[in-house]
Coordinates of C-alpha atoms in Angstrom, one line a residue:
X1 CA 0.0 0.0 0.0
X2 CA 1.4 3.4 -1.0
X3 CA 2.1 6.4 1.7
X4 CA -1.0 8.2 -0.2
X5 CA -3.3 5.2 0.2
X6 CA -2.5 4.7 3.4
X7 CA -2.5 8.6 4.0
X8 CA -6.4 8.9 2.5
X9 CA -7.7 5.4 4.7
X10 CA -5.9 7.0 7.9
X11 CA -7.6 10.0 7.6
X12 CA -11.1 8.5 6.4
X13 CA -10.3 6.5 9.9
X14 CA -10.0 9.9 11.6
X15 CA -12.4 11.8 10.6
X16 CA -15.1 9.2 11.2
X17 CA -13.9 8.7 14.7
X18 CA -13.9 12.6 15.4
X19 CA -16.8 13.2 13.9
X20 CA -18.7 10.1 16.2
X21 CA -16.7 11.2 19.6
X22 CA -17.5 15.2 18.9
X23 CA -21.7 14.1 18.3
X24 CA -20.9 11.4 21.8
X25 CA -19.4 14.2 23.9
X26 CA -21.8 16.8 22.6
X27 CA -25.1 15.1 23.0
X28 CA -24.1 13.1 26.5
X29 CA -21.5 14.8 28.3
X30 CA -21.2 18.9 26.8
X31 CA -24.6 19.9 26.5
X32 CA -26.1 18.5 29.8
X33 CA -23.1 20.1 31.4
X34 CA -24.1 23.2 30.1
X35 CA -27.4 22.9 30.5
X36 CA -26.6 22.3 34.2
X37 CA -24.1 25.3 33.8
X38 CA -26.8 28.0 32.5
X39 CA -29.2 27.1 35.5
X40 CA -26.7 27.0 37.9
X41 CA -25.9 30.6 36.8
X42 CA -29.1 31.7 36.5
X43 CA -29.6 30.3 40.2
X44 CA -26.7 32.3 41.5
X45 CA -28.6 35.7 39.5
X46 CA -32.1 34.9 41.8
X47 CA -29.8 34.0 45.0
X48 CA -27.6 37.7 44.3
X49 CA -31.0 39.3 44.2
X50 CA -32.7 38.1 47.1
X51 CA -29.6 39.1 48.7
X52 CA -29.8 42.4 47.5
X53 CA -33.1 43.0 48.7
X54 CA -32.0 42.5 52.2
X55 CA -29.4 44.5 51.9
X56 CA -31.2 47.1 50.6
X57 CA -33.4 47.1 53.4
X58 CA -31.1 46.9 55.8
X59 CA -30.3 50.6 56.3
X60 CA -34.2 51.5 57.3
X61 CA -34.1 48.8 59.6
X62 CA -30.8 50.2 61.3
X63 CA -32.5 53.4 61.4
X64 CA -35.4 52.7 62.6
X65 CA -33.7 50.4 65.9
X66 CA -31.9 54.0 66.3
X67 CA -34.9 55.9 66.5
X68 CA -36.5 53.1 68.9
X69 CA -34.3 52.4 71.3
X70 CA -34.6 56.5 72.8
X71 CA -34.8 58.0 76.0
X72 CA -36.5 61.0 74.4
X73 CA -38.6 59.3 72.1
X74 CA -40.3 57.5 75.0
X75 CA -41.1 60.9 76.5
X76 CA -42.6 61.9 73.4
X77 CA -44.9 59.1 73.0
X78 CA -46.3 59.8 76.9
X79 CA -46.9 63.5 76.0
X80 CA -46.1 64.5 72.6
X81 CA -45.0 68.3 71.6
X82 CA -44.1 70.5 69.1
X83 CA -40.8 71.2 70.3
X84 CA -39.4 67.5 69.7
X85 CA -40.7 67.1 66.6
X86 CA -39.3 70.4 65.4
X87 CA -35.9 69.4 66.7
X88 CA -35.5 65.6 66.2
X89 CA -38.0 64.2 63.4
X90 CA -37.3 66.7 61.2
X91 CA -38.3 66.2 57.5
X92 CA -35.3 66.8 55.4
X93 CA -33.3 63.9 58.1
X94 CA -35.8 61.0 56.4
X95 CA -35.2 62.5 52.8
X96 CA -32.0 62.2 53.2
X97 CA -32.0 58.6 54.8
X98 CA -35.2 57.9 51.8
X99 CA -37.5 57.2 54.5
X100 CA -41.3 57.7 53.0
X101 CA -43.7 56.9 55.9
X102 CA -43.2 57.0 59.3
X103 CA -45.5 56.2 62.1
X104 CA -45.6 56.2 65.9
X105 CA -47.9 54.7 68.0
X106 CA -48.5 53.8 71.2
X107 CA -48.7 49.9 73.0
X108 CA -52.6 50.1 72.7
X109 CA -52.0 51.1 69.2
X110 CA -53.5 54.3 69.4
X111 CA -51.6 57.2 66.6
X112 CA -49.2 59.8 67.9
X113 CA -47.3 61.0 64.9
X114 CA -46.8 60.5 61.1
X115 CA -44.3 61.6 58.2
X116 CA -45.4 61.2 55.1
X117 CA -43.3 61.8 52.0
X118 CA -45.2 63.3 48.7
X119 CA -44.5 60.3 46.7
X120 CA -46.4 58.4 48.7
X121 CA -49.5 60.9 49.8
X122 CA -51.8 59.1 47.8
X123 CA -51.5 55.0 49.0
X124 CA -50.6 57.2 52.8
X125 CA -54.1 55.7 53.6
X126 CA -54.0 52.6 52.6
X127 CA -50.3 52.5 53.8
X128 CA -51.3 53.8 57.4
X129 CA -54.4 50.9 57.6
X130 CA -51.9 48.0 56.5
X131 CA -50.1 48.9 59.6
X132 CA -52.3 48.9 62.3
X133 CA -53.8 45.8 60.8
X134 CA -57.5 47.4 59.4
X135 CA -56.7 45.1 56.2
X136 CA -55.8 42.3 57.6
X137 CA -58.0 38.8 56.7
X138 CA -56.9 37.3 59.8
X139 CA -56.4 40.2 62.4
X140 CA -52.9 40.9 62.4
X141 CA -50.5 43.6 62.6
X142 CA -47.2 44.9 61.8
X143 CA -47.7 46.5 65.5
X144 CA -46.0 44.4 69.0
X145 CA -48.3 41.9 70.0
X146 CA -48.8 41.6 73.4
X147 CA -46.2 39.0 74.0
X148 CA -43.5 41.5 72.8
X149 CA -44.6 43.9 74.9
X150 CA -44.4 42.2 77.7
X151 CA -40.9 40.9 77.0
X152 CA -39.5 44.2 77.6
X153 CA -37.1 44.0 75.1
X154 CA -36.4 45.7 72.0
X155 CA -38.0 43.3 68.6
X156 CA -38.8 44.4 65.1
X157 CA -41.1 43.4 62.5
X158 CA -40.0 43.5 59.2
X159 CA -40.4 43.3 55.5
X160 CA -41.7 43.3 51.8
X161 CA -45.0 43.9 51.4
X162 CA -48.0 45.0 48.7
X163 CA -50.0 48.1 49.5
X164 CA -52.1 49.5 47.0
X165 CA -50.6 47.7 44.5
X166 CA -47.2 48.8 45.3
X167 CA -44.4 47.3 46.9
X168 CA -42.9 48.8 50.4
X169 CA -40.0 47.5 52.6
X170 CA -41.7 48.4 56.4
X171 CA -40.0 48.1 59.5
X172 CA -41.4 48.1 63.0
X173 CA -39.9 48.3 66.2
X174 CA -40.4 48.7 70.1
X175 CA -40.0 52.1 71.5
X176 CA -38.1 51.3 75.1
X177 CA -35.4 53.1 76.7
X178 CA -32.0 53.6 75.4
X179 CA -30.1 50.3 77.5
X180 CA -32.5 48.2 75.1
X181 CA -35.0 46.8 77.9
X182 CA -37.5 47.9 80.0
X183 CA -40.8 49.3 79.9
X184 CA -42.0 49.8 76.5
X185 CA -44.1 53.1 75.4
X186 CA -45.0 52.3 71.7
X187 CA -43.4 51.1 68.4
X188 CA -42.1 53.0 65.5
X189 CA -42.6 52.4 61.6
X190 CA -40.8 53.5 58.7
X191 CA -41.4 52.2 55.1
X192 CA -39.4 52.7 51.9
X193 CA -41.4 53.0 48.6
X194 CA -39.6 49.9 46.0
X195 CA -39.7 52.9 43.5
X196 CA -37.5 53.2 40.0
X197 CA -34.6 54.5 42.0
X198 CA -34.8 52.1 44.3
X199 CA -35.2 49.6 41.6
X200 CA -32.1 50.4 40.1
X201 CA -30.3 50.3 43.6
X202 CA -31.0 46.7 44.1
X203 CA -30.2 46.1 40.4
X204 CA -26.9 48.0 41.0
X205 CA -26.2 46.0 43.8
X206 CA -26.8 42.8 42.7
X207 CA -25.9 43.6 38.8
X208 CA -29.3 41.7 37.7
X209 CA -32.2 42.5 35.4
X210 CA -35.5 42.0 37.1
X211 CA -38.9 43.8 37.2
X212 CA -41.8 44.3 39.6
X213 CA -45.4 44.3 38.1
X214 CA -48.8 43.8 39.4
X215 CA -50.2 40.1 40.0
X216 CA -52.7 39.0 37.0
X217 CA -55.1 36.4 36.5
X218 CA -53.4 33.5 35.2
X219 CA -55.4 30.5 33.7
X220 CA -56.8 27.8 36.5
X221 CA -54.7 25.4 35.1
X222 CA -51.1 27.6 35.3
X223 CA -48.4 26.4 37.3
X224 CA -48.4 28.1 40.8
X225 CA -45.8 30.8 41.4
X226 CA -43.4 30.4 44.2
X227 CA -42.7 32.8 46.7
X228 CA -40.2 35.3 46.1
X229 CA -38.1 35.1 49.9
X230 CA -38.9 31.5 50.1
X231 CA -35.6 29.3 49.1
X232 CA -36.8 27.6 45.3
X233 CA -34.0 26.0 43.7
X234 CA -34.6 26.2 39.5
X235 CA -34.7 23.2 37.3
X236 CA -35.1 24.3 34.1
X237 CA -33.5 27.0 31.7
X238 CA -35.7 29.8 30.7
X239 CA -34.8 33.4 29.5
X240 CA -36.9 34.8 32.8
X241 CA -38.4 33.6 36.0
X242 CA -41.2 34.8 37.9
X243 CA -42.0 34.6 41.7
X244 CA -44.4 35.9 44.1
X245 CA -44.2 38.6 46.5
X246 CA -46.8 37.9 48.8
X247 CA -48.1 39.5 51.9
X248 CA -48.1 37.4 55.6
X249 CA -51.7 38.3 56.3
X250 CA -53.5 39.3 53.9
X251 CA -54.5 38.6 49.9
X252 CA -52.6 41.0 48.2
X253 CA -49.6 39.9 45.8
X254 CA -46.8 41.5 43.5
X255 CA -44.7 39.4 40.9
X256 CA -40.8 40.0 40.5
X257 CA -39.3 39.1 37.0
X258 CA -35.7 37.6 36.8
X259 CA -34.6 38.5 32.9
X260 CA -31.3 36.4 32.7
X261 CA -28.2 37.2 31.2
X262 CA -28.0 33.9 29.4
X263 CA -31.4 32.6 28.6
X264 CA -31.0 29.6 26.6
X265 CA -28.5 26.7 25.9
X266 CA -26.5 26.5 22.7
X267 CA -27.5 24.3 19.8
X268 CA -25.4 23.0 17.0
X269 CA -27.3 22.6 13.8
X270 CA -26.7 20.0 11.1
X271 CA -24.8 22.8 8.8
X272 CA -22.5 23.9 11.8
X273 CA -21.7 20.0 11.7
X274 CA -21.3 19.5 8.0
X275 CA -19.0 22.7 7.9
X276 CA -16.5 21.8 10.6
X277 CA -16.3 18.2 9.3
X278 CA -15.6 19.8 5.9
X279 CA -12.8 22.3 7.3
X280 CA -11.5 19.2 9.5
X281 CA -11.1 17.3 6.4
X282 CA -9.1 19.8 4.6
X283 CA -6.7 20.7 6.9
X284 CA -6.0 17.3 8.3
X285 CA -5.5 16.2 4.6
X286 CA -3.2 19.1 3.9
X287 CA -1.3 18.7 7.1
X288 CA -0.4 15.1 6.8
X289 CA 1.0 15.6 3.2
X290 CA 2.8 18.3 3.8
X291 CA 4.6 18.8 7.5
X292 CA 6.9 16.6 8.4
X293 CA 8.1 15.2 11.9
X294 CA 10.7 18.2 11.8
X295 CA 8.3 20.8 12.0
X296 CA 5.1 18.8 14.2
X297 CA 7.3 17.6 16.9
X298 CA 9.2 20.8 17.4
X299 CA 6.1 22.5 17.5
X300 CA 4.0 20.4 19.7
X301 CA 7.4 20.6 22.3
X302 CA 6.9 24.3 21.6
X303 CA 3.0 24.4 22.6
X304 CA 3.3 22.2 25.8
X305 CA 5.9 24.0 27.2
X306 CA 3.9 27.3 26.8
X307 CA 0.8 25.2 27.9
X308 CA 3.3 24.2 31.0
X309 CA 4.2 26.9 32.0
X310 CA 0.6 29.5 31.6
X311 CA -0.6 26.9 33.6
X312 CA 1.2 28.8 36.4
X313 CA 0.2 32.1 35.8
X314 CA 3.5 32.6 34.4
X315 CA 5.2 32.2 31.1
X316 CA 8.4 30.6 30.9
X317 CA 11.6 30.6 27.9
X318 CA 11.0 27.8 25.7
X319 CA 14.0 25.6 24.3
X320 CA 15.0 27.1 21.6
X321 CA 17.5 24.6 19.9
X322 CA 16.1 23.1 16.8
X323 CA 16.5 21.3 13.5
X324 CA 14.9 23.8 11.5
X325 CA 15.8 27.0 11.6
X326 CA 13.0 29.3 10.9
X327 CA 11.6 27.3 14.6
X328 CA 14.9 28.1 16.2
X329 CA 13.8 31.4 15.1
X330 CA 10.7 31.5 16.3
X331 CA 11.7 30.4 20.2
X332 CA 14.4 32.9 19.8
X333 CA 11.8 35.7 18.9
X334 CA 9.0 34.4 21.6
X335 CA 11.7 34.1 24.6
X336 CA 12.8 38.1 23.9
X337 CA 9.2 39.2 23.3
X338 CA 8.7 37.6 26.8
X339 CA 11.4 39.6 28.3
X340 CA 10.3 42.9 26.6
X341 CA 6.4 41.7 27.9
X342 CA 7.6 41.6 31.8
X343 CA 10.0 44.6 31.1
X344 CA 6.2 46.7 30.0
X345 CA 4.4 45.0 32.5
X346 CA 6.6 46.4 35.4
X347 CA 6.7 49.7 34.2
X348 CA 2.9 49.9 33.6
X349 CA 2.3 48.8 37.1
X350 CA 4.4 51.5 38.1
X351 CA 2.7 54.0 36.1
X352 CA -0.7 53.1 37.8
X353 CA 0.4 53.8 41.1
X354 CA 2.8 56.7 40.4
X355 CA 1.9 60.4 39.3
X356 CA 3.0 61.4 36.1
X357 CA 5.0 64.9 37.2
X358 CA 5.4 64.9 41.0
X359 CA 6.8 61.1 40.7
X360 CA 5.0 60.8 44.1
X361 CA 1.9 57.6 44.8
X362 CA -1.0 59.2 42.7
X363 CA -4.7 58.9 43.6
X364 CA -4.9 55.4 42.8
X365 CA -2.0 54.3 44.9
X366 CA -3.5 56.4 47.9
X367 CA -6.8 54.4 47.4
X368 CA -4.7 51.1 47.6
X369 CA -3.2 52.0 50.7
X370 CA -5.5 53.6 52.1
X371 CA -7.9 50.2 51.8
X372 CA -5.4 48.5 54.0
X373 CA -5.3 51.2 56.5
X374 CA -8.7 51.0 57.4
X375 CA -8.9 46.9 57.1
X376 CA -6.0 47.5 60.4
X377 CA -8.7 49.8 62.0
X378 CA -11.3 47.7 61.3
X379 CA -10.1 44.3 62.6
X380 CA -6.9 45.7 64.6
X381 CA -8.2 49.0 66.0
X382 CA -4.5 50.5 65.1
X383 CA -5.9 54.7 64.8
X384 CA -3.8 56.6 61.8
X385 CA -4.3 60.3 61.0
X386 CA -5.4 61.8 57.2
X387 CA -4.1 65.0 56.3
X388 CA -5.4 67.3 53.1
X389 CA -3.0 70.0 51.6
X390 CA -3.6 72.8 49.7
X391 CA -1.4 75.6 48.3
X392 CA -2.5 78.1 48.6
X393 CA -3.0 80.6 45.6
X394 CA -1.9 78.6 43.6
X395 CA -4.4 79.6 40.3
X396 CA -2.9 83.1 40.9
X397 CA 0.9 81.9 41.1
X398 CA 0.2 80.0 38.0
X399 CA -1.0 83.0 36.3
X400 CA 1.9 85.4 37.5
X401 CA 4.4 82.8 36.6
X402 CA 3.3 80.6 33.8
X403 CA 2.2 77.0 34.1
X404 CA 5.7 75.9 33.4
X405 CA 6.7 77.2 37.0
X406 CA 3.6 76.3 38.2
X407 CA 4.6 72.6 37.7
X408 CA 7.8 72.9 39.1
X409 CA 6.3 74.2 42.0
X410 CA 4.5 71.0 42.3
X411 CA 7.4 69.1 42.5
X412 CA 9.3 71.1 44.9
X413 CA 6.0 70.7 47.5
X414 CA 6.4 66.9 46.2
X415 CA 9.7 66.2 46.8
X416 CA 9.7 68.4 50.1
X417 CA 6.9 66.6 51.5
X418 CA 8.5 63.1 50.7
X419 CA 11.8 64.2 52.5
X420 CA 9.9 65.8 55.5
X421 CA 7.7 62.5 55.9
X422 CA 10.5 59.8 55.3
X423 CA 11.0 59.1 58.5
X424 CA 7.3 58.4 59.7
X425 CA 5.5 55.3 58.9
X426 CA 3.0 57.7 56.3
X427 CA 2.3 57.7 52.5
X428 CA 2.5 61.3 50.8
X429 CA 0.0 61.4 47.8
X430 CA -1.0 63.7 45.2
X431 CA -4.7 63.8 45.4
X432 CA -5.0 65.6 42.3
X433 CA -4.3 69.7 40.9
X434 CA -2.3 71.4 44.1
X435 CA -4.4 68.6 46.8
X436 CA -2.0 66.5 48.3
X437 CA -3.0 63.9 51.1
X438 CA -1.1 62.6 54.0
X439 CA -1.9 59.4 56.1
X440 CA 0.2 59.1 59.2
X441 CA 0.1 56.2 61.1
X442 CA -0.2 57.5 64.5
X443 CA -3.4 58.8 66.4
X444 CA -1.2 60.8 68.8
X445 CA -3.0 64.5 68.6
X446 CA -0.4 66.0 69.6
X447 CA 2.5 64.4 67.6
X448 CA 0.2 64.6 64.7
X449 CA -0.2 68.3 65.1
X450 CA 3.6 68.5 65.4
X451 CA 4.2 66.7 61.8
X452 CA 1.6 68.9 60.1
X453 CA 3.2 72.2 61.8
X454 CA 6.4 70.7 60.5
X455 CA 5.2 70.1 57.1
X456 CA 3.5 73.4 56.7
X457 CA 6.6 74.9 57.7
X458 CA 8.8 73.2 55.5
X459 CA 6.6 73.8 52.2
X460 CA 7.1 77.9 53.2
X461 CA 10.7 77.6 54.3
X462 CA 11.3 76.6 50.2
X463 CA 11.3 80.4 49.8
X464 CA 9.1 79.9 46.7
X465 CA 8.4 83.2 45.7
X466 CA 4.8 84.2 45.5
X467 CA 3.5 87.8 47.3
X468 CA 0.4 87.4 48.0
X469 CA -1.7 88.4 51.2
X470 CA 1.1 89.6 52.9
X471 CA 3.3 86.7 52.7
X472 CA 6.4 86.5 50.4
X473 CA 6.1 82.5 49.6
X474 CA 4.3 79.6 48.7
X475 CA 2.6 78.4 51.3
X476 CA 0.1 75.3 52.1
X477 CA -2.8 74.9 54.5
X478 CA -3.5 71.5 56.3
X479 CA -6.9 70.3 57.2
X480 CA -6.1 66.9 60.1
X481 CA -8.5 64.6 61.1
X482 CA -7.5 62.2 63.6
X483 CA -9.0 59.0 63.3
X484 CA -8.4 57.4 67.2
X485 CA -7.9 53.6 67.6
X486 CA -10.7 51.3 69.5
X487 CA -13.3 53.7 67.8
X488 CA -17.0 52.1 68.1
X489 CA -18.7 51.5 65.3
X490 CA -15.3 52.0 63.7
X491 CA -17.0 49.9 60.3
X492 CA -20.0 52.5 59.5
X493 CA -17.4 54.8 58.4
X494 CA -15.5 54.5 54.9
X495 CA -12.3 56.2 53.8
X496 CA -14.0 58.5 51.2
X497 CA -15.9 59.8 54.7
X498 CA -12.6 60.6 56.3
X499 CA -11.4 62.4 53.5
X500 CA -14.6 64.8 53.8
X501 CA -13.8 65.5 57.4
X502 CA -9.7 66.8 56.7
X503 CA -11.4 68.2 53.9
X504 CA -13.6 70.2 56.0
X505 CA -11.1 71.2 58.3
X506 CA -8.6 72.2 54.9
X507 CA -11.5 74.7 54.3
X508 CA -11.5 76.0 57.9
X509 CA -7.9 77.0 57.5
X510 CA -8.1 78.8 54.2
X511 CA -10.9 81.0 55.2
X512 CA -9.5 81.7 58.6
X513 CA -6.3 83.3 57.0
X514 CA -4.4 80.2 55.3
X515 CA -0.6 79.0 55.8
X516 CA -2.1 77.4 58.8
X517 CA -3.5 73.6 60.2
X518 CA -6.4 73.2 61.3
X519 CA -7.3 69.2 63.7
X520 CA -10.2 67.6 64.6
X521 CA -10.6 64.1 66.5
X522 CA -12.8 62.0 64.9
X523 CA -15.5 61.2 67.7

């Protein structure tokens, strides 16, 4: 039998085998792994929304336990006045917080006081009767019952629920005194209207398409919906799901949409078949009549040791002595562009984290380090101080000496900063224009003072010429905040909030005569 004979039956061989294994592994083993793959996914989308929803919610609920748990709000409840109400449930506080109903009542139930946002003023009714249990099929309310009154001890009542064909998160809870027990005077409710922005909150949050609409009459024999909270694992694929929001104590329902990302599992069709058994054909037919063991061999060394090595998150040289020249060539070329790769990688990642002129960490960098700053608060309670800077004037020096010497400015500030600061455990940043930022790692008020004195003083001791409000050189001003170690409640509070407060005090010193430093103790 000749090599071409032989050749053609091999490949006839081949190409039958492939073509049975691919239809094998397709049919038995790829597509009911995918299949199991899409609702698994689409599983994880309703699981991320439901958790979404919760934590959504969870703000009003904190809020609400805040407003409960009140010396003073149990004296209002016992004799209610004006005076309390204009100084403590004041209208633009739940605006702010998107709180749109509020209710207070006593433990008999009777109504002391209501705030009612204007989105809501027309389901404020309806709202208002859901509470107090006047719609009810079965008597209940979101209201204490009598057994957690008499527990003495703070509880809440919480949840989704359909009012007048909307949706509301409500939470209720006991009004005692501020140690958390004792007698208790009356409950307090807020609610939170599901609206479009809130909508797009929990979307946002949980980065899945869903809807809200109102329930409709499906056919007697339809497949009953699930309820929304209640754990339902999926079976099937489908490009949306649907689920009941339904209330605890009375009829009324709401149904939430799931639109997945991926709705369906993939086919292969009879001409996709045809087509790759046609392209297989060729090329195997080309490839065996025309490459040789120098060049397959070579290659397939070439492939697993790049296979090898990726596997490791990190490319390695490959050999690069061969038979053939042009492959020699090839490893040759592929083992310098890897060296030139790593050479661009580490100077990218320097250019991330490194401003452009001052040569100093730039915002991003001071984000990075700032994150594991407050991880030490959070879990070590270590305190560290932020510091914002400002030069001041610094539009008007640019436009008495060009930008040109406005940027060397920069630098000078930079570099004098860095050299004053190099031997505290502290990161100097440029926050962005003439803003630089400081954290120290120390909450010592008065050694922190001391290094931001220092600082300010070395910035004007650069005798940078610039006459302006009496003073003959640059100068900065320095807003400190202090940030103590053992804080409570130290997690409620983010970076981007500590930058606000040496922010504020930054603005106290430049409109109280700059070239100055203003501190605060975070408290």
């Amino acid at each position: 039998m000749t090599l071409k004979r032989f050749s053609l039956l091999l490949l006839s061989s081949l190409l039958i085998s492939v073509a049975c294994l691919v239809m094998t592994i397709y049919y038995f083993f790829y597509l009911p792994g995918i299949n199991a793959e899409v609702v698994d996914q689409q599983q994880q989308e309703y699981i991320l929304l439901k958790a979404a929803f919760s934590a959504s919610a969870k703000n009003l609920t904190t809020l609400t336990y805040d407003y409960a748990v009140w010396d003073s709000l149990v004296e209002f409840v016992y004799a209610p006045s004006d005076e309390f109400i204009a100084s403590n449930l004041l209208s633009n506080a739940f605006e702010v917080a998107n709180v749109d109903a509020v209710f207070i009542h006593t433990v008999n139930k009777q109504f002391v006081w209501q705030y009612l946002d204007e989105s809501i003023r027309d389901s404020s009714s309806a709202l208002r009767e859901f509470v107090e249990g006047k719609t009810a099929t079965e008597a209940k309310t979101l209201l204490p019952s009598a057994a957690d009154i008499s527990a003495q001890q703070a509880s809440t009542r919480h949840g989704y629920y359909v009012i007048a064909e909307q949706l509301f998160y409500i939470t209720n809870t006991t009004i005692l005194p501020s140690e958390g027990y004792g007698v208790i005077a009356g409950s307090i409710t807020m609610a939170r209207l599901v609206d479009k922005e809130m909508i797009d909150e929990i979307a946002g949050y949980s980065m899945v398409r869903f809807s809200i609409d109102k329930k409709i009459n499906t056919p007697a024999d339809a497949q009953p919906m699930n309820d929304f909270f209640s754990f339902d694992q999926l079976q099937v694929v489908n490009a949306s799901h649907s689920w009941l929001i339904r209330n605890a104590f009375d009829d009324q329902t709401m149904v939430i949409t799931v639109h997945h990302r991926k709705g369906s599992s993939p086919k292969l069709d009879a001409v996709s078949i045809i087509l790759l058994l046609l392209i297989a054909t060729l090329i195997v037919s080309l490839s065996m009549m025309m490459l040789s063991r120098f060049l397959i061999l070579p290659l397939i060394h070439f492939n697993s040791s790049i296979n090898a090595s990726s596997n490791d998150n990190l490319m390695a040289k490959v050999p690069n002595q061969h038979f053939i020249d042009e492959i020699d060539n090839v490893s040759n070329s592929f083992n310098q562009l890897l060296i030139r790769f790593y050479e661009q990688q580490n100077y990218l990642e320097t250019l991330t984290l490194q401003d452009a002129l001052t040569e100093i960490t730039n915002r991003r960098g001071l984000e990075a380090f700032a994150d594991n700053v407050m991880a030490e608060w959070y879990q070590q309670a270590t305190g560290f101080s932020v510091m914002m800077l400002d030069i001041d004037h610094f539009k008007l020096y640019n436009d008495q000496h060009d930008h040109l010497a406005g940027d060397k400015a920069l630098v000078d500030v930079a570099c004098c900063l860095m050299e004053t600061m190099a031997s505290h455990d502290a990161l100097v940043a440029r926050y962005g224009g003439e803003e630089f930022c400081v954290i120290v790692k120390d909450d010592n008020t008065q050694a922190v003072a001391f290094i931001a004195e220092t600082l300010r003083s070395a910035v004007e001791n650069l005798h940078i010429k610039h006459d302006v409000d009496g003073t003959l050189w640059l100068t900065i001003s320095i807003g400190v905040m202090v940030v103590p170690k053992l804080f409570e409640n130290a997690q409620q509070h983010q970076f981007h909030d500590l930058l606000k407060l040496a922010d504020k005090q930054l603005y106290l010193a430049k409109n109280t005569g700059r070239n100055k430093m203003m501190l605060n103790v975070l408290s």
